[in-house]
Amino acid sequence: MTKDGAAREGQGLIVKALSGYYYVAEDGCSEQPIQCRARGIFKKRGESPLVGDRVDFSVSGTGEGTVEAIHPRSTELVRPPVANADLAVLVFSVTEPSLSLTLLDKFLVHIEHAGLEAVLCLSKQDLSEEGREEALEAAETVNRIYGRIGYRVIGTSSRQGSGLEELRGTLEGRLALFAGQSGVGKSSLLNALLPGLGLETSEISVRLGRGRHTTRHVELVRVGTGHVADTPGFSQLDFQELGIEDLGYGFREFRALSAGCKFRGCTHTHEPGCAVLAALAAGEAAQSRHDSYVQFLGEMKEKKRRY
């Protein structure tokens, strides 16, 4: 159903949402996205179009666009507000800022819970000799721990161009999020993938050890046959929406092992017959991953006590 007087109708992808407007890239059309408002019915239903939504739209004789219908979503994220993403590229630098395995694990828990595939992208592998040893050690650690449990790890350098073709190939036909700690080079990577894009980048704040947020809103950028959401940098994620079982699910190797636990609802911290603790003792699971799990479990319990 379209508004009376609609000059034409079409389908497309919302590539940007800003100040109440939705910018729709029409299927099979290379022209600029069409600026649309959403129909009032969405607000009445408590719905809202999101970047990444496939939509039906109409354009009136005066050139005004309207989002008429939202197609069913395969995934829906709240932070960042993106629909239909199927891949998360977690960008972490091997130095400046120093690699935090705990923060990487925190991102992975949320990505696993959201049902997205994750690829780990290690950026800034082009720094001076001064940080070379730290960088090599960090990259080796990530490959050893995360490669073993099935995550794909890609090393990149925006300046030297290394790893960019592999990353570009990974993005083909996907709707991907670029996420990670602030200041790790997400915008630099996108600029390197798409010369002329000109996303704003910022220098690392040495005093704070982290970057300033340079991305102001979510916008999809076309990369080959895929799209990438350059999302605002995160410094903190919380587990408010997750339960204890959800937390265990977010650690994919624990998820696989938990079927062998003696007790249902095992917390993998102290129970006899726990398959996760047995794997840990045998060196078949990474201590750093279990340390992160225990830390997150503590954070969840602390939050529940406060509310």
Coordinates of C-alpha atoms in Angstrom, one line a residue:
M1 CA 0.0 0.0 0.0
T2 CA 1.4 3.4 -0.9
K3 CA 0.3 7.0 -0.4
D4 CA -2.2 8.4 -2.8
G5 CA -0.5 10.4 -5.5
A6 CA 2.8 8.4 -5.3
A7 CA 4.8 9.0 -8.5
R8 CA 6.6 5.7 -8.2
E9 CA 7.4 2.8 -5.9
G10 CA 10.5 0.8 -5.3
Q11 CA 12.5 -1.3 -3.0
G12 CA 15.9 -0.6 -1.5
L13 CA 18.3 -0.6 1.5
I14 CA 18.5 2.1 4.2
V15 CA 22.1 3.2 4.1
K16 CA 21.9 6.1 6.5
A17 CA 19.6 7.4 9.2
L18 CA 20.0 11.0 10.3
S19 CA 17.7 13.6 12.1
G20 CA 14.5 11.7 11.3
Y21 CA 15.3 11.0 7.7
Y22 CA 16.1 7.6 6.1
Y23 CA 18.3 7.5 3.0
V24 CA 17.4 4.6 0.8
A25 CA 19.7 3.2 -1.9
E26 CA 17.2 1.9 -4.6
D27 CA 17.8 -1.6 -5.9
G28 CA 19.7 -1.6 -9.3
C29 CA 20.1 2.2 -9.2
S30 CA 23.5 3.9 -8.8
E31 CA 22.1 7.4 -8.2
Q32 CA 22.2 9.1 -4.8
P33 CA 20.1 7.5 -2.0
I34 CA 16.5 8.8 -1.8
Q35 CA 15.7 10.9 1.3
C36 CA 12.6 9.5 3.0
R37 CA 10.5 10.0 6.1
A38 CA 8.9 7.0 7.8
R39 CA 5.1 6.5 7.8
G40 CA 3.4 7.4 11.0
I41 CA 2.1 3.9 11.4
F42 CA 5.6 2.7 12.5
K43 CA 5.6 5.0 15.5
K44 CA 2.2 3.8 16.5
R45 CA 3.4 0.2 16.4
G46 CA 6.5 1.1 18.4
E47 CA 8.7 0.2 15.3
S48 CA 11.4 2.2 13.8
P49 CA 13.3 1.7 10.5
L50 CA 17.0 0.9 11.0
V51 CA 20.1 1.3 8.9
G52 CA 20.4 -2.1 7.1
D53 CA 16.7 -2.5 6.7
R54 CA 15.3 -3.7 3.3
V55 CA 12.3 -1.5 2.7
D56 CA 9.5 -0.7 0.3
F57 CA 9.3 3.1 -0.4
S58 CA 7.3 5.5 -2.5
V59 CA 8.2 8.8 -4.0
S60 CA 5.6 11.5 -4.5
G61 CA 5.2 13.9 -7.4
T62 CA 7.1 16.5 -5.4
G63 CA 10.1 14.2 -4.9
E64 CA 9.4 13.4 -1.3
G65 CA 10.2 9.8 -0.3
T66 CA 8.3 7.7 2.2
V67 CA 9.3 4.4 3.8
E68 CA 6.2 2.3 3.4
A69 CA 7.1 -1.1 4.7
I70 CA 10.0 -2.8 6.5
H71 CA 11.0 -6.3 5.3
P72 CA 11.5 -9.1 7.9
R73 CA 14.9 -8.8 9.6
S74 CA 17.5 -11.6 10.0
T75 CA 19.3 -9.8 12.9
E76 CA 18.7 -6.7 14.8
L77 CA 21.3 -4.9 17.0
V78 CA 20.5 -2.1 19.5
R79 CA 24.1 -0.8 19.9
P80 CA 24.8 0.1 17.2
P81 CA 21.3 0.3 15.7
V82 CA 21.7 -1.9 12.6
A83 CA 19.5 -4.5 11.0
N84 CA 20.4 -7.6 8.9
A85 CA 24.1 -7.5 9.7
D86 CA 25.7 -11.0 9.3
L87 CA 29.4 -10.3 9.9
A88 CA 31.3 -8.4 12.6
V89 CA 34.9 -7.3 11.8
L90 CA 36.4 -6.7 15.2
V91 CA 39.3 -4.4 14.7
F92 CA 42.0 -4.5 17.4
S93 CA 45.5 -2.9 17.1
V94 CA 48.5 -5.0 18.1
T95 CA 49.9 -1.9 19.8
E96 CA 48.9 1.7 20.4
P97 CA 46.5 1.1 22.1
S98 CA 47.8 -2.1 23.5
L99 CA 45.8 -5.3 22.8
S100 CA 43.3 -6.1 25.5
L101 CA 42.2 -9.8 25.3
T102 CA 39.5 -9.1 28.0
L103 CA 37.9 -6.4 25.8
L104 CA 38.2 -8.7 22.7
D105 CA 36.4 -11.4 24.7
K106 CA 33.7 -8.9 25.7
F107 CA 33.0 -8.0 22.1
L108 CA 33.0 -11.7 21.0
V109 CA 30.4 -12.5 23.7
H110 CA 28.0 -9.8 22.3
I111 CA 28.7 -10.8 18.7
E112 CA 28.0 -14.5 19.4
H113 CA 24.8 -13.6 21.3
A114 CA 23.7 -11.5 18.4
G115 CA 24.1 -14.4 16.0
L116 CA 26.8 -12.8 13.8
E117 CA 29.9 -14.3 12.4
A118 CA 33.1 -12.7 13.7
V119 CA 36.4 -12.0 12.0
L120 CA 39.3 -10.7 14.0
C121 CA 41.2 -8.0 12.2
L122 CA 44.6 -7.0 13.7
S123 CA 45.5 -3.5 12.6
K124 CA 48.6 -1.3 12.7
Q125 CA 51.1 -4.0 11.8
D126 CA 53.3 -1.3 10.3
L127 CA 54.6 0.5 13.3
S128 CA 58.2 1.4 14.1
E129 CA 60.7 -1.1 15.4
E130 CA 60.1 0.3 18.8
G131 CA 56.8 -1.5 19.2
R132 CA 57.6 -4.4 16.8
E133 CA 58.2 -7.0 19.5
E134 CA 55.0 -6.2 21.4
A135 CA 53.1 -6.2 18.1
L136 CA 54.5 -9.6 17.0
E137 CA 53.8 -11.1 20.4
A138 CA 50.2 -9.8 20.5
A139 CA 49.5 -11.1 16.9
E140 CA 50.9 -14.6 17.8
T141 CA 48.8 -14.7 21.0
V142 CA 45.6 -13.9 19.1
N143 CA 46.3 -16.5 16.4
R144 CA 47.1 -19.2 18.9
I145 CA 44.1 -18.6 21.2
Y146 CA 41.4 -17.5 18.8
G147 CA 42.5 -19.3 15.6
R148 CA 42.3 -22.6 17.6
I149 CA 38.6 -22.1 18.4
G150 CA 37.7 -21.3 14.8
Y151 CA 37.9 -17.5 14.5
R152 CA 39.4 -16.2 11.3
V153 CA 42.3 -13.8 12.0
I154 CA 43.4 -11.2 9.4
G155 CA 46.5 -9.0 9.9
T156 CA 46.3 -5.6 8.2
S157 CA 48.3 -2.5 7.6
S158 CA 46.4 0.6 6.2
R159 CA 49.6 2.3 5.3
Q160 CA 51.3 -0.7 3.6
G161 CA 48.1 -2.1 2.2
S162 CA 48.8 -5.6 3.5
G163 CA 45.8 -7.8 4.3
L164 CA 43.4 -5.5 2.5
E165 CA 42.6 -7.9 -0.4
E166 CA 41.9 -10.7 2.0
L167 CA 39.6 -8.4 4.1
R168 CA 37.9 -7.1 0.9
G169 CA 37.2 -10.6 -0.2
T170 CA 35.7 -11.4 3.3
L171 CA 33.2 -8.5 2.9
E172 CA 31.8 -9.6 -0.5
G173 CA 28.1 -10.0 -0.4
R174 CA 27.9 -9.3 3.4
L175 CA 26.5 -6.6 5.6
A176 CA 29.3 -6.1 8.0
L177 CA 30.0 -4.1 11.2
F178 CA 33.4 -2.7 11.9
A179 CA 33.7 -2.5 15.6
G180 CA 36.4 -2.4 18.2
Q181 CA 38.2 -0.3 20.7
S182 CA 38.4 3.5 19.9
G183 CA 41.6 4.6 18.1
V184 CA 42.5 1.2 16.6
G185 CA 42.2 2.4 13.0
K186 CA 38.7 1.4 11.9
S187 CA 38.2 4.5 9.8
S188 CA 41.8 4.3 8.5
L189 CA 41.1 0.7 7.3
L190 CA 37.9 1.8 5.5
N191 CA 39.7 4.7 3.9
A192 CA 42.4 2.2 2.7
L193 CA 39.7 -0.2 1.4
L194 CA 37.9 2.6 -0.4
P195 CA 40.4 5.4 -1.5
G196 CA 38.6 8.7 -1.7
L197 CA 36.1 7.8 1.1
G198 CA 37.7 10.3 3.4
L199 CA 36.3 9.2 6.8
E200 CA 37.5 11.3 9.6
T201 CA 40.3 9.8 11.6
S202 CA 42.0 10.9 14.8
E203 CA 45.4 10.6 16.4
I204 CA 45.7 8.4 19.5
S205 CA 45.6 10.3 22.8
V206 CA 48.8 9.2 24.5
R207 CA 47.6 10.6 27.8
L208 CA 44.4 8.5 27.8
G209 CA 45.8 5.6 25.9
R210 CA 42.7 5.6 23.6
G211 CA 41.3 7.4 20.7
R212 CA 38.5 10.0 20.5
H213 CA 35.2 9.0 18.9
T214 CA 35.4 10.1 15.3
T215 CA 32.3 8.4 13.9
R216 CA 29.1 10.4 14.6
H217 CA 26.3 8.2 13.2
V218 CA 25.9 4.8 11.6
E219 CA 26.2 4.8 7.8
L220 CA 26.6 1.9 5.3
V221 CA 29.5 2.2 2.9
R222 CA 29.6 0.1 -0.3
V223 CA 32.6 -2.2 -0.6
G224 CA 32.3 -4.4 -3.7
T225 CA 29.1 -6.3 -3.5
G226 CA 28.9 -5.9 0.3
H227 CA 28.2 -3.1 2.8
V228 CA 30.1 -2.0 5.8
A229 CA 28.7 -0.1 8.8
D230 CA 31.3 2.2 10.2
T231 CA 30.0 2.3 13.7
P232 CA 30.8 4.6 16.6
G233 CA 33.8 3.4 18.6
F234 CA 33.0 1.6 21.9
S235 CA 34.9 1.8 25.1
Q236 CA 32.5 -0.1 27.3
L237 CA 29.9 -2.8 26.8
D238 CA 27.7 -4.2 29.6
F239 CA 26.0 -7.5 30.1
Q240 CA 22.6 -6.1 31.4
E241 CA 20.6 -7.9 28.7
L242 CA 22.4 -11.2 29.1
G243 CA 21.7 -14.1 31.5
I244 CA 24.4 -16.4 32.9
E245 CA 23.6 -19.1 30.3
D246 CA 23.8 -16.5 27.6
L247 CA 27.3 -15.6 28.9
G248 CA 28.5 -19.2 28.6
Y249 CA 26.9 -19.4 25.1
G250 CA 29.1 -16.4 24.1
F251 CA 32.3 -18.4 24.6
R252 CA 32.0 -20.8 21.7
E253 CA 34.5 -23.4 23.0
F254 CA 32.7 -23.5 26.4
R255 CA 29.4 -23.8 24.5
A256 CA 30.7 -26.9 22.7
L257 CA 32.1 -28.4 25.9
S258 CA 29.1 -27.7 28.2
A259 CA 27.2 -30.7 26.8
G260 CA 29.8 -32.8 28.7
C261 CA 29.2 -31.1 32.1
K262 CA 27.9 -33.3 34.8
F263 CA 25.3 -30.7 36.0
R264 CA 22.8 -28.8 33.9
G265 CA 23.2 -25.1 34.4
C266 CA 26.9 -25.5 35.3
T267 CA 28.6 -22.2 35.8
H268 CA 32.0 -23.6 34.8
T269 CA 33.6 -22.1 37.9
H270 CA 33.7 -24.8 40.7
E271 CA 31.3 -27.7 39.9
P272 CA 32.6 -31.3 40.0
G273 CA 32.4 -33.0 36.6
C274 CA 32.7 -29.7 34.7
A275 CA 33.9 -30.3 31.1
V276 CA 35.2 -26.7 30.8
L277 CA 37.3 -26.9 33.9
A278 CA 38.6 -30.3 32.8
A279 CA 39.7 -28.8 29.4
L280 CA 41.3 -25.9 31.2
A281 CA 43.3 -28.3 33.5
A282 CA 44.4 -30.3 30.4
G283 CA 45.6 -27.2 28.6
E284 CA 42.8 -27.6 25.9
A285 CA 41.1 -24.3 26.8
A286 CA 42.9 -20.9 27.1
Q287 CA 43.3 -19.6 30.7
S288 CA 42.8 -16.0 29.5
R289 CA 39.4 -16.9 28.1
H290 CA 38.3 -18.5 31.3
D291 CA 39.6 -15.5 33.3
S292 CA 37.5 -13.2 31.1
Y293 CA 34.5 -15.5 31.6
V294 CA 34.9 -15.4 35.4
Q295 CA 35.4 -11.6 35.3
F296 CA 32.2 -11.1 33.3
L297 CA 30.3 -13.4 35.5
G298 CA 31.3 -11.3 38.5
E299 CA 30.3 -8.1 36.7
M300 CA 26.8 -9.6 36.0
K301 CA 26.3 -10.7 39.6
E302 CA 27.4 -7.2 40.8
K303 CA 25.0 -5.5 38.4
K304 CA 22.1 -7.7 39.6
R305 CA 22.9 -6.9 43.2
R306 CA 22.7 -3.2 42.5
Y307 CA 19.3 -3.2 40.7

